[in-house]
Coordinates of C-alpha atoms and ligand atoms in Angstrom, one line a residue:
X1 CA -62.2 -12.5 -6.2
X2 CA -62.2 -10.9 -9.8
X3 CA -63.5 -7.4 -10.6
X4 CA -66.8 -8.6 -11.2
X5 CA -67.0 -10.2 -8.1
X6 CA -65.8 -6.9 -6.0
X7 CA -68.1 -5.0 -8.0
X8 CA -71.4 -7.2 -7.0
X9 CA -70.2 -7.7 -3.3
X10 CA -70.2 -3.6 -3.4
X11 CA -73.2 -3.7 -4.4
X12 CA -72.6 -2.6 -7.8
X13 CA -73.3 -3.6 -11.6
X14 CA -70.8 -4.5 -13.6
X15 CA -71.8 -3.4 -17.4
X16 CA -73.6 -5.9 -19.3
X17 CA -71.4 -7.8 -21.5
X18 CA -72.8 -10.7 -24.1
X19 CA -74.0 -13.9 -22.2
X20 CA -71.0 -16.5 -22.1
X21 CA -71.4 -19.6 -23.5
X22 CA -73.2 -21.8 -20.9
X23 CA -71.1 -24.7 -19.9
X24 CA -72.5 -27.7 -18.1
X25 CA -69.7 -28.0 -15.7
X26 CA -69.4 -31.7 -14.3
X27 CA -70.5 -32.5 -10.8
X28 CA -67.5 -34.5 -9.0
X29 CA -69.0 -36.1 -6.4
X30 CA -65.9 -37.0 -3.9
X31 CA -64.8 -40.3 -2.4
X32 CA -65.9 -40.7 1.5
X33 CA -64.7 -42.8 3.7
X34 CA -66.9 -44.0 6.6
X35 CA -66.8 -46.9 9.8
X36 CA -69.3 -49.3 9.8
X37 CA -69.3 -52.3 12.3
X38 CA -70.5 -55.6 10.9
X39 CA -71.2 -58.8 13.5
X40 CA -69.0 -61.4 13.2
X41 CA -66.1 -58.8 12.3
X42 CA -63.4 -57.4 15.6
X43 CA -62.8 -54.4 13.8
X44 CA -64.8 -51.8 12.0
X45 CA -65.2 -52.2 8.2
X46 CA -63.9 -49.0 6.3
X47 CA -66.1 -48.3 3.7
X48 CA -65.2 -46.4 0.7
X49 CA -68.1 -44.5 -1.5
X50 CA -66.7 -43.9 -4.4
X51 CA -68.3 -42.0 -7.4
X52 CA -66.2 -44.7 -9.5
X53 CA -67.6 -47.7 -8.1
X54 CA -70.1 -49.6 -9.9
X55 CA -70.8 -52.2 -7.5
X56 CA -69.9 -53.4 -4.2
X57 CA -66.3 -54.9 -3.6
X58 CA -64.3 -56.6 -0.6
X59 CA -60.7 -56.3 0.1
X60 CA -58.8 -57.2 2.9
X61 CA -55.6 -54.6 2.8
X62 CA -52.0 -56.6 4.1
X63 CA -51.0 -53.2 4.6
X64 CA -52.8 -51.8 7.3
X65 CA -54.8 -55.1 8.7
X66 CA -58.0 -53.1 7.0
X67 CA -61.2 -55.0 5.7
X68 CA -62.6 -52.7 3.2
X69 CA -65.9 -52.2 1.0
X70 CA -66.0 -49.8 -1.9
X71 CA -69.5 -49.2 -2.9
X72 CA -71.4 -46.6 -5.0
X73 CA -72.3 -43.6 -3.9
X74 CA -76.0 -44.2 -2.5
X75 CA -75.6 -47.6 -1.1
X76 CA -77.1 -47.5 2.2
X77 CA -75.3 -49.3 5.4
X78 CA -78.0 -51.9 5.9
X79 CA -76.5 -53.1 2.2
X80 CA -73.1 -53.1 3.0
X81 CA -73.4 -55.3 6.4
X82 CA -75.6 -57.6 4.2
X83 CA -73.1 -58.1 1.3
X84 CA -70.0 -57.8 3.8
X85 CA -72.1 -60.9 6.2
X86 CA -72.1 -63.0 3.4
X87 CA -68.6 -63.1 2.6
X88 CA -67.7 -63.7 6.5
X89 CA -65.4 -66.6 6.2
X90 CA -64.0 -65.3 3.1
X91 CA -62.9 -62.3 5.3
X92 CA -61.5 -64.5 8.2
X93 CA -59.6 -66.4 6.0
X94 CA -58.2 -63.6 4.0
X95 CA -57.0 -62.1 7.6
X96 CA -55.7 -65.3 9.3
X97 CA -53.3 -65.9 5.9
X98 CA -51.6 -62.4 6.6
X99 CA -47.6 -62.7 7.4
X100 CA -47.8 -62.1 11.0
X101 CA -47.0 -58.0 12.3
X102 CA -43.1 -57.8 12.8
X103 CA -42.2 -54.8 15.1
X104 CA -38.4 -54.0 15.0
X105 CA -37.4 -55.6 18.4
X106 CA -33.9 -56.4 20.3
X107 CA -32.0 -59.3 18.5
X108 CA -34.0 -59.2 16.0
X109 CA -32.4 -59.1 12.0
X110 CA -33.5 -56.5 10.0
X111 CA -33.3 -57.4 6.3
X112 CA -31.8 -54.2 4.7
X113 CA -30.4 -54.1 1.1
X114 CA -29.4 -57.4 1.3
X115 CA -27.4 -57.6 4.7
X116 CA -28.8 -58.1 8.1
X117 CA -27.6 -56.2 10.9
X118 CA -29.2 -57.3 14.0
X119 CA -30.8 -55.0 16.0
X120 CA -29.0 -54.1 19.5
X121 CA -30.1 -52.2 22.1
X122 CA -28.1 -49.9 23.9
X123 CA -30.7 -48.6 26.9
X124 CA -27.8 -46.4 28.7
X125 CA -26.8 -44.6 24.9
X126 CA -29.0 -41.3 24.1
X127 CA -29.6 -40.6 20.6
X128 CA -30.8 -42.3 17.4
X129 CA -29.9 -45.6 16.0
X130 CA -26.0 -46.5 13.8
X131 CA -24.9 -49.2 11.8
X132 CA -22.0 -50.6 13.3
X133 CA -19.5 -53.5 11.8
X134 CA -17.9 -54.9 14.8
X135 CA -16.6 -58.0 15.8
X136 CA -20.1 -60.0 15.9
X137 CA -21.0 -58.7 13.1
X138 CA -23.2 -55.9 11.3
X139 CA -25.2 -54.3 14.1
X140 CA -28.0 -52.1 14.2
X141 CA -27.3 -50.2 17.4
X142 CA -30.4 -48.0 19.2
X143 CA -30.0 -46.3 22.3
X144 CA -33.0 -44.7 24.7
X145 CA -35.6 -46.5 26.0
X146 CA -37.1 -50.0 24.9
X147 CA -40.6 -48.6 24.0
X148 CA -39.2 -46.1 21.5
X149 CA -37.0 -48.7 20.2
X150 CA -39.0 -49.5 17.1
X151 CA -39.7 -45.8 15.7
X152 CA -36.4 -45.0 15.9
X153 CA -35.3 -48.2 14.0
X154 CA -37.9 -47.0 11.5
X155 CA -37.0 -43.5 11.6
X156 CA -33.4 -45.0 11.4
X157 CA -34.5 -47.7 7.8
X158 CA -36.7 -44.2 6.5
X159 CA -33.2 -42.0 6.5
X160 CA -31.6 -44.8 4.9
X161 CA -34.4 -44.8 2.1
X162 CA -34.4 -41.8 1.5
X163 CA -30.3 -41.4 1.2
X164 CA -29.8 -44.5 -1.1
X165 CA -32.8 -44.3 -3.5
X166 CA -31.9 -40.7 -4.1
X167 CA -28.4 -41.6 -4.8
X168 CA -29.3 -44.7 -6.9
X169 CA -31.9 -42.9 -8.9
X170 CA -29.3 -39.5 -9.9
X171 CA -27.2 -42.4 -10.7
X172 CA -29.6 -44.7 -12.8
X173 CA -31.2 -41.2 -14.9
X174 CA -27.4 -40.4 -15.2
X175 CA -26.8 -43.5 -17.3
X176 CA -30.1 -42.5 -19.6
X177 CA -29.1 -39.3 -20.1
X178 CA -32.2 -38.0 -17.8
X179 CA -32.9 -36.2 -14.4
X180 CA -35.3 -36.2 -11.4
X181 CA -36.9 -33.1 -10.9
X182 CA -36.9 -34.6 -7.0
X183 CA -37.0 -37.5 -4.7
X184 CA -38.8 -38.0 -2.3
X185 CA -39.9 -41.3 0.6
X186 CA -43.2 -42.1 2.0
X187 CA -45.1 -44.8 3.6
X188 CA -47.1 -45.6 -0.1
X189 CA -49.4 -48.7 0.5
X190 CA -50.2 -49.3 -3.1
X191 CA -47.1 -49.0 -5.2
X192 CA -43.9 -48.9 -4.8
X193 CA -43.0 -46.1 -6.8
X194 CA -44.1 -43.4 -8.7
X195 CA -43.1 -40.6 -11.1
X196 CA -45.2 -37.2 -11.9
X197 CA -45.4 -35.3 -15.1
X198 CA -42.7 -32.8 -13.8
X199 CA -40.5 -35.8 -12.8
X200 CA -40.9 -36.2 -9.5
X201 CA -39.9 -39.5 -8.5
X202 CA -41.7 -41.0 -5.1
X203 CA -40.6 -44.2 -3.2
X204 CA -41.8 -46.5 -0.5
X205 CA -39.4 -46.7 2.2
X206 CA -40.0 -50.1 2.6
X207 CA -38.0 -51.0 -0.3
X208 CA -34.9 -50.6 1.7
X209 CA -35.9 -54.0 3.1
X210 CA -36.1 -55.3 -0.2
X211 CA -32.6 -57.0 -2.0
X212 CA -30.4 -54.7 -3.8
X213 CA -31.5 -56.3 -7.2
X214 CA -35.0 -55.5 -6.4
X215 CA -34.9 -51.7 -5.2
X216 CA -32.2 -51.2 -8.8
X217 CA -35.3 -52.6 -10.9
X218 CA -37.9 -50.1 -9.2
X219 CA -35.4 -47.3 -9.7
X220 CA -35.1 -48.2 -13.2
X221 CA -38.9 -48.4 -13.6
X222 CA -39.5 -44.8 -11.9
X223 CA -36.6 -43.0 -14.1
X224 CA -37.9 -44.9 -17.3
X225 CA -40.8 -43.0 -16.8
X226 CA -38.8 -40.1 -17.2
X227 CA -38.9 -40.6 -20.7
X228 CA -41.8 -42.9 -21.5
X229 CA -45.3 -42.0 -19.1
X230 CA -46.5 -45.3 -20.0
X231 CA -46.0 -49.2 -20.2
X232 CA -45.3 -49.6 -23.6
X233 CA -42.8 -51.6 -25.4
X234 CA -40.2 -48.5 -25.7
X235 CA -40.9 -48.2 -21.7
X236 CA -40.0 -52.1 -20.8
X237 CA -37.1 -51.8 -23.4
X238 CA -35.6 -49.0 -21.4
X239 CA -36.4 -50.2 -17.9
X240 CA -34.7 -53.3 -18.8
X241 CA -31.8 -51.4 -20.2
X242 CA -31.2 -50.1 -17.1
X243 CA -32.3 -52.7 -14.4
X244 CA -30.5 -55.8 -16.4
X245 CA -33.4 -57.7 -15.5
X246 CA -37.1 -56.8 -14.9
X247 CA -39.0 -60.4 -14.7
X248 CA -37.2 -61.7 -11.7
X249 CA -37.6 -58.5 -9.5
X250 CA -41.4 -58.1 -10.5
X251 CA -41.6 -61.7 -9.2
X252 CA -40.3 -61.2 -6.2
X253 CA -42.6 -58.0 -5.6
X254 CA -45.4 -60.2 -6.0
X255 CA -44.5 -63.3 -4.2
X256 CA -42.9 -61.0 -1.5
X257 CA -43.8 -57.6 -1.6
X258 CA -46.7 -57.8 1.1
X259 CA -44.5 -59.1 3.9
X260 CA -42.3 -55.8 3.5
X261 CA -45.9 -54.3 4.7
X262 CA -45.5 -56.1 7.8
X263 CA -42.7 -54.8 9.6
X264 CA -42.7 -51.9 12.1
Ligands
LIG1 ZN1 -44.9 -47.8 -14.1

């Protein structure tokens, strides 16, 4: 609270100063995010009313399994069901072409920067899961019990992530001269990277799953940004610079990309 503020709670008046210029302040009307169940849909439809949104739009998000309507603000529900019922077997079909869900499992190869340790589970062994090279091969080993065996090869593919790309990226603003302010590893849905104004540089985990040549050209992307907050010509010159190539990997985050969604 400023002083003028303590001095009306008190009770008091502040002296009269000149009136301040009046300033129409912009209303910001926030995003919500609301359930709405639609016949001839399982699940509930998530539906986004966004101040942004200037008419009504269907997604089906490979990320989360999520059939989503962003809408204007004061569209009513009745609308929504409508517009959503008409597009039915556009929805079905959008959710029967997903990859199927991939849950780390025993025996199962886990693609990880290019090599594919197989997952082995150790039931008798406490503790979290190691990379072992032995004489079948690379092994992802994971002790405690079989129903906690896919967080922990998660939890296990997230340390990783977070190790290498910070590593990779000191090493790839090294080569430009530049320097992360920080790196840090999420579960993004949308992108696979970003990088703030104060040069903080953000990461999906799930690139670890991705190829070496792919996670080197989203590294490059993220710490060209360090110099260039844009996609300009100077931008794509210096991404390329550092990533060798840029066209292949952006292919193969398109063609590919969503199936990295679909494991754990
Ligand atoms: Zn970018």
């Amino acid at each position: 609270m400023g002083l003028m503020g303590l001095l009306r709670g008190m009770g008091l008046t502040a002296p009269k100063k000149p009136a301040p210029r009046t300033r129409t302040k912009a209303r910001v009307v926030p995003t919500t995010v609301t359930q709405l169940r639609v016949a001839g849909i399982d699940q509930p439809v998530e539906v986004r009313r966004s101040p942004r949104a200037r008419r009504l739009s269907l997604k089906v998000d490979g990320a989360t399994d999520t059939v989503r309507v962003t809408v204007p603000p004061r569209v009513g529900d009745a609308e929504i069901a409508g517009f959503v019922g008409r597009h039915l077997d556009w929805v079905h079909a959008r959710l029967a072409a997903l990859p199927p869900r991939q849950p780390f499992i025993d025996g199962m190869a886990v693609p990880l920067l290019g090599r594919s340790p197989v997952i082995r589970h150790e039931p008798g062994r406490r503790g979290g899961a190691r990379l072992v090279d032995g004489p079948a091969g690379l092994e992802l080993r994971v002790g405690g019990e079989a129903e906690f065996l896919n967080r922990r090869v998660t939890d296990f593919l997230k340390a990783e992530a977070r190790r290498h790309l910070s590593a990779l990226t000191a090493e790839t603003a090294a080569r430009a001269g530049l320097r992360a302010s920080g790196v840090s590893v999420r579960d993004t849905r949308s992108r696979w990277g970003s990088c703030s104004a104060t040069g903080r540089i953000s990461y999906s985990w799930r690139l670890i799953l991705a190829p070496p040549q792919i996670v080197a050209y989203v590294v490059a992307h993220e710490v060209a940004h360090l110099k260039e907050m844009n996609h300009g010509p100077r931008f794509w010159a210096l991404c390329a610079d550092l990533a060798g190539d840029v066209d292949k990997p952006r292919a193969w985050l398109k063609a590919h990309g969503a199936k990295l969604h679909r494991f754990g």
